PDB file of C-alpha atoms in Angstrom:
ATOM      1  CA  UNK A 504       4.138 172.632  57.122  1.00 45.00           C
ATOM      2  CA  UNK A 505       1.101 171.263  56.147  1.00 45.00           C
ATOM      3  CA  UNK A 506       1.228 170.828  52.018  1.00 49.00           C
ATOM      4  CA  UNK A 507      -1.941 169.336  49.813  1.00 50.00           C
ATOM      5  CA  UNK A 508      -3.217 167.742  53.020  1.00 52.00           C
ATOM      6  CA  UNK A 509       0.910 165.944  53.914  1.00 53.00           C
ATOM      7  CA  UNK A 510       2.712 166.744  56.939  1.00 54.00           C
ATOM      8  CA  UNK A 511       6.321 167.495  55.649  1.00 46.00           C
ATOM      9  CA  UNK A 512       9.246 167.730  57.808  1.00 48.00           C
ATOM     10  CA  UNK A 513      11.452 170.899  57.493  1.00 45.00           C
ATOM     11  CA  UNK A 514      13.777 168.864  55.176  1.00 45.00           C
ATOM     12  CA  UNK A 515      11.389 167.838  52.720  1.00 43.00           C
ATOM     13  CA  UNK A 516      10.289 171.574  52.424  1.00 44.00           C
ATOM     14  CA  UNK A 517      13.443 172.603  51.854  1.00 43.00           C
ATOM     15  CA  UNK A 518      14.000 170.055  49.334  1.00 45.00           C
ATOM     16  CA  UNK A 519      10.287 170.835  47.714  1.00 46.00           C
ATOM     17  CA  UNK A 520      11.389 174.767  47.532  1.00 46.00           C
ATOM     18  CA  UNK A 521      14.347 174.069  46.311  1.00 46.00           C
ATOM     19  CA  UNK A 522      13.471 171.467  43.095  1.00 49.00           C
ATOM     20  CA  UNK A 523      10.419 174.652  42.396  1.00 48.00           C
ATOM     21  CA  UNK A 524      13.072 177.645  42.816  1.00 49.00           C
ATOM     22  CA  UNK A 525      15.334 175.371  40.001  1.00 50.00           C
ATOM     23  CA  UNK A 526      16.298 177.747  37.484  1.00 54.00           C
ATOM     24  CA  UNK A 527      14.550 181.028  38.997  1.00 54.00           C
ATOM     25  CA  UNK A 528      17.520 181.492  41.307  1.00 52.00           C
ATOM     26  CA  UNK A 529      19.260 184.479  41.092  1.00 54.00           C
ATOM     27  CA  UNK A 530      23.017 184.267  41.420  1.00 50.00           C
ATOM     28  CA  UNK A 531      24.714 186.994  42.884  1.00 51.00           C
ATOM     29  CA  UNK A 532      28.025 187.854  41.764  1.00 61.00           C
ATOM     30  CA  UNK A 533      30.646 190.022  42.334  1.00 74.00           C
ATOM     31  CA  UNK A 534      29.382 191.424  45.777  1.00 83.00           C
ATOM     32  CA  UNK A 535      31.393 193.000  48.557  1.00 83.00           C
ATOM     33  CA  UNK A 536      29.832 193.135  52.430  1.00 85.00           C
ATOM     34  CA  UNK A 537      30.234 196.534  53.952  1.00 84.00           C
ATOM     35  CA  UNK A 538      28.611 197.755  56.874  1.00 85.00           C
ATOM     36  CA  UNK A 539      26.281 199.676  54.463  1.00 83.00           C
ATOM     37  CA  UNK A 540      25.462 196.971  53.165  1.00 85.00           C
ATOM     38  CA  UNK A 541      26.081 194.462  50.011  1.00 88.00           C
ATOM     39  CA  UNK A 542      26.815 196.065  47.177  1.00 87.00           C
ATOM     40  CA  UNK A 543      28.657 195.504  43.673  1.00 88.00           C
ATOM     41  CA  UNK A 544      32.247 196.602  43.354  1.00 88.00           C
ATOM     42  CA  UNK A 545      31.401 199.282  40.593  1.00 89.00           C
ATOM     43  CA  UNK A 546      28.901 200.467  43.519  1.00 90.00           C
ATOM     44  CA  UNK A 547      31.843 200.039  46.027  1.00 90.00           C
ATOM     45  CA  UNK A 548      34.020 201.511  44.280  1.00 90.00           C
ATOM     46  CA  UNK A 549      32.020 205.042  43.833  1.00 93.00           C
ATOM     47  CA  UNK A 550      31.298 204.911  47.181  1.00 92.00           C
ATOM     48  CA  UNK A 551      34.955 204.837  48.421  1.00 92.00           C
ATOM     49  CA  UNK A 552      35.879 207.630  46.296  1.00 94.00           C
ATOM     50  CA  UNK A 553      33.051 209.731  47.336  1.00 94.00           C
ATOM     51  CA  UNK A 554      33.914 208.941  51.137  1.00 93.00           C
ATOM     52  CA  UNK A 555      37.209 210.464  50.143  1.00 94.00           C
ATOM     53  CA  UNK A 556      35.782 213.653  49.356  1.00 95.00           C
ATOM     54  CA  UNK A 557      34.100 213.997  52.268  1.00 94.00           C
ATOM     55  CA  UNK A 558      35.503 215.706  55.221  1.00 93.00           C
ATOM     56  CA  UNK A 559      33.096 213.905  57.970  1.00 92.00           C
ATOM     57  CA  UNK A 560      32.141 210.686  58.032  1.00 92.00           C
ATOM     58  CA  UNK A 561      29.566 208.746  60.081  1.00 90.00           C
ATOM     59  CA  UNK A 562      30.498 205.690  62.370  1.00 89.00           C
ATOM     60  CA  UNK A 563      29.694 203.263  59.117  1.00 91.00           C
ATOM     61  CA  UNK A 564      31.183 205.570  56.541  1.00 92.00           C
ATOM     62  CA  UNK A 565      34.654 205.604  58.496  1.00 92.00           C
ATOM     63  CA  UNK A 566      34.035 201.583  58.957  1.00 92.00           C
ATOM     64  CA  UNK A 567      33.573 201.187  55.428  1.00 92.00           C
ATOM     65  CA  UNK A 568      36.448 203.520  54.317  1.00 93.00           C
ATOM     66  CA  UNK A 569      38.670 202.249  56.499  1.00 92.00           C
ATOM     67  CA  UNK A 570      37.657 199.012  56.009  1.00 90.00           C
ATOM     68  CA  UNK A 571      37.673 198.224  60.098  1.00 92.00           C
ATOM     69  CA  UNK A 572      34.872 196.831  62.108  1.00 91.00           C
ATOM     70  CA  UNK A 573      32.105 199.059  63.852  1.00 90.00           C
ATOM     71  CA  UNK A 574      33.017 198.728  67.210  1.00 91.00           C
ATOM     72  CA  UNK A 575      36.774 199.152  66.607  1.00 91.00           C
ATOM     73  CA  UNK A 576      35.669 202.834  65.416  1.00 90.00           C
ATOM     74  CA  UNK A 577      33.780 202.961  68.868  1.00 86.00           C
ATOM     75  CA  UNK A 578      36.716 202.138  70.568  1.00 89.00           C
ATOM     76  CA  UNK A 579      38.870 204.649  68.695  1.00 87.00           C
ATOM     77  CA  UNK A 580      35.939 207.102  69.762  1.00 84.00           C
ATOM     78  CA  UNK A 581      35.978 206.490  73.180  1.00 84.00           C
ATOM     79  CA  UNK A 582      39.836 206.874  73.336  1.00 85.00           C
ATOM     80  CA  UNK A 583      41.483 209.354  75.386  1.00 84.00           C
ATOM     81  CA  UNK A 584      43.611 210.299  72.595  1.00 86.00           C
ATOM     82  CA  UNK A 585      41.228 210.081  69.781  1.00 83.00           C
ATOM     83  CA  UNK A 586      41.296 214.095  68.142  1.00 86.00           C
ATOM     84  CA  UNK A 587      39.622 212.986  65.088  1.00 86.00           C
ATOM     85  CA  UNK A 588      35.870 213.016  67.248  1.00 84.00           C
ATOM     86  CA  UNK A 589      34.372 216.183  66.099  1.00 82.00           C
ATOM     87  CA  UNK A 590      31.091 215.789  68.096  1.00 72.00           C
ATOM     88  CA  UNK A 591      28.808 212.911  70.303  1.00 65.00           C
ATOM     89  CA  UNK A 592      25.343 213.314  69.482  1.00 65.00           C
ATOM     90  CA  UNK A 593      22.044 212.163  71.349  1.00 62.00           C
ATOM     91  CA  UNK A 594      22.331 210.743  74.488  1.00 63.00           C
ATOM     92  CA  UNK A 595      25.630 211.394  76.697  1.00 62.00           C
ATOM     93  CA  UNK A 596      26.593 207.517  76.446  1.00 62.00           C
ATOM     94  CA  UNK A 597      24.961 207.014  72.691  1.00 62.00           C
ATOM     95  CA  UNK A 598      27.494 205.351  69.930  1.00 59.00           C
ATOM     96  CA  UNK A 599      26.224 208.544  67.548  1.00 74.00           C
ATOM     97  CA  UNK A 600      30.157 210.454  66.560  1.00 79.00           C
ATOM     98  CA  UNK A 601      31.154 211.905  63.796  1.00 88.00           C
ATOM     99  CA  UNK A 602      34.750 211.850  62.579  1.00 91.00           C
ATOM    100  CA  UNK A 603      37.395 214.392  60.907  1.00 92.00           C
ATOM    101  CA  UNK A 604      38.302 211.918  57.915  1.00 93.00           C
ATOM    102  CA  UNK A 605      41.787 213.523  57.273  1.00 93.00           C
ATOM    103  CA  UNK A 606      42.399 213.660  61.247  1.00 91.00           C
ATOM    104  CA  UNK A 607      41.250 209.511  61.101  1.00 91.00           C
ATOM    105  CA  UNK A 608      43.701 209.248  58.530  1.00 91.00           C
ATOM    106  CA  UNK A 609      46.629 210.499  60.622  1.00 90.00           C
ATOM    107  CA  UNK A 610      45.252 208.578  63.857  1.00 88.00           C
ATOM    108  CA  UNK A 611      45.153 205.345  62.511  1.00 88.00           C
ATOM    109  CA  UNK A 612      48.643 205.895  60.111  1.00 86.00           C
ATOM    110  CA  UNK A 613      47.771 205.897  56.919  1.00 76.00           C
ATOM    111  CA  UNK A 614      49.612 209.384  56.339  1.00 68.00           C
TER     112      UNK A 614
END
């Protein structure tokens, strides 16, 4: 990077952004990952409870819900004795299901 006519070194314009950013930094706090993406836990939280209403869920809703990984829920898909599929959309090897919630429920024990 080439700054006021110096050659810096990826260090130094690390260092340089990060003396400028001082005090415009915005922390973020309270934040939960999902694979919907990062949201507050009020957020979170409204989102679970809605996913409970629902009686299908998408590959990510089920991940989130369930709070399992994305291609665990493919696996579970793909299984022989997976009932809670309802349908494989697209093309006839595409990851695009839809699930049963309540039948999920059962399958993975939670009832």
């Amino acid at each position: 990077m080439n700054l006021s006519g110096k050659k810096l070194s990826a260090r130094s314009v690390v260092s340089f952004c990060l003396s400028n950013l001082k005090g415009n930094i915005e922390i973020k706090e309270n934040l939960i990952k999902t694979p919907l993406g990062e949201m507050s836990f009020d957020d979170y939280r409204e989102l679970i409870s809605a996913l409970a209403k629902k009686p299908y869920l998408t590959t990510k809703e089920v991940a989130t819900f369930f709070n399992i990984g994305i291609n665990h829920v493919y696996e579970i898909g793909r299984a022989d004795d997976c009932n809670c599929r309802i349908s494989a959309t697209g093309k006839p090897n595409s990851k695009k299901y839809v699930y049963d919630r309540e039948k999920m429920t059962t399958y993975l024990g939670w009832k």
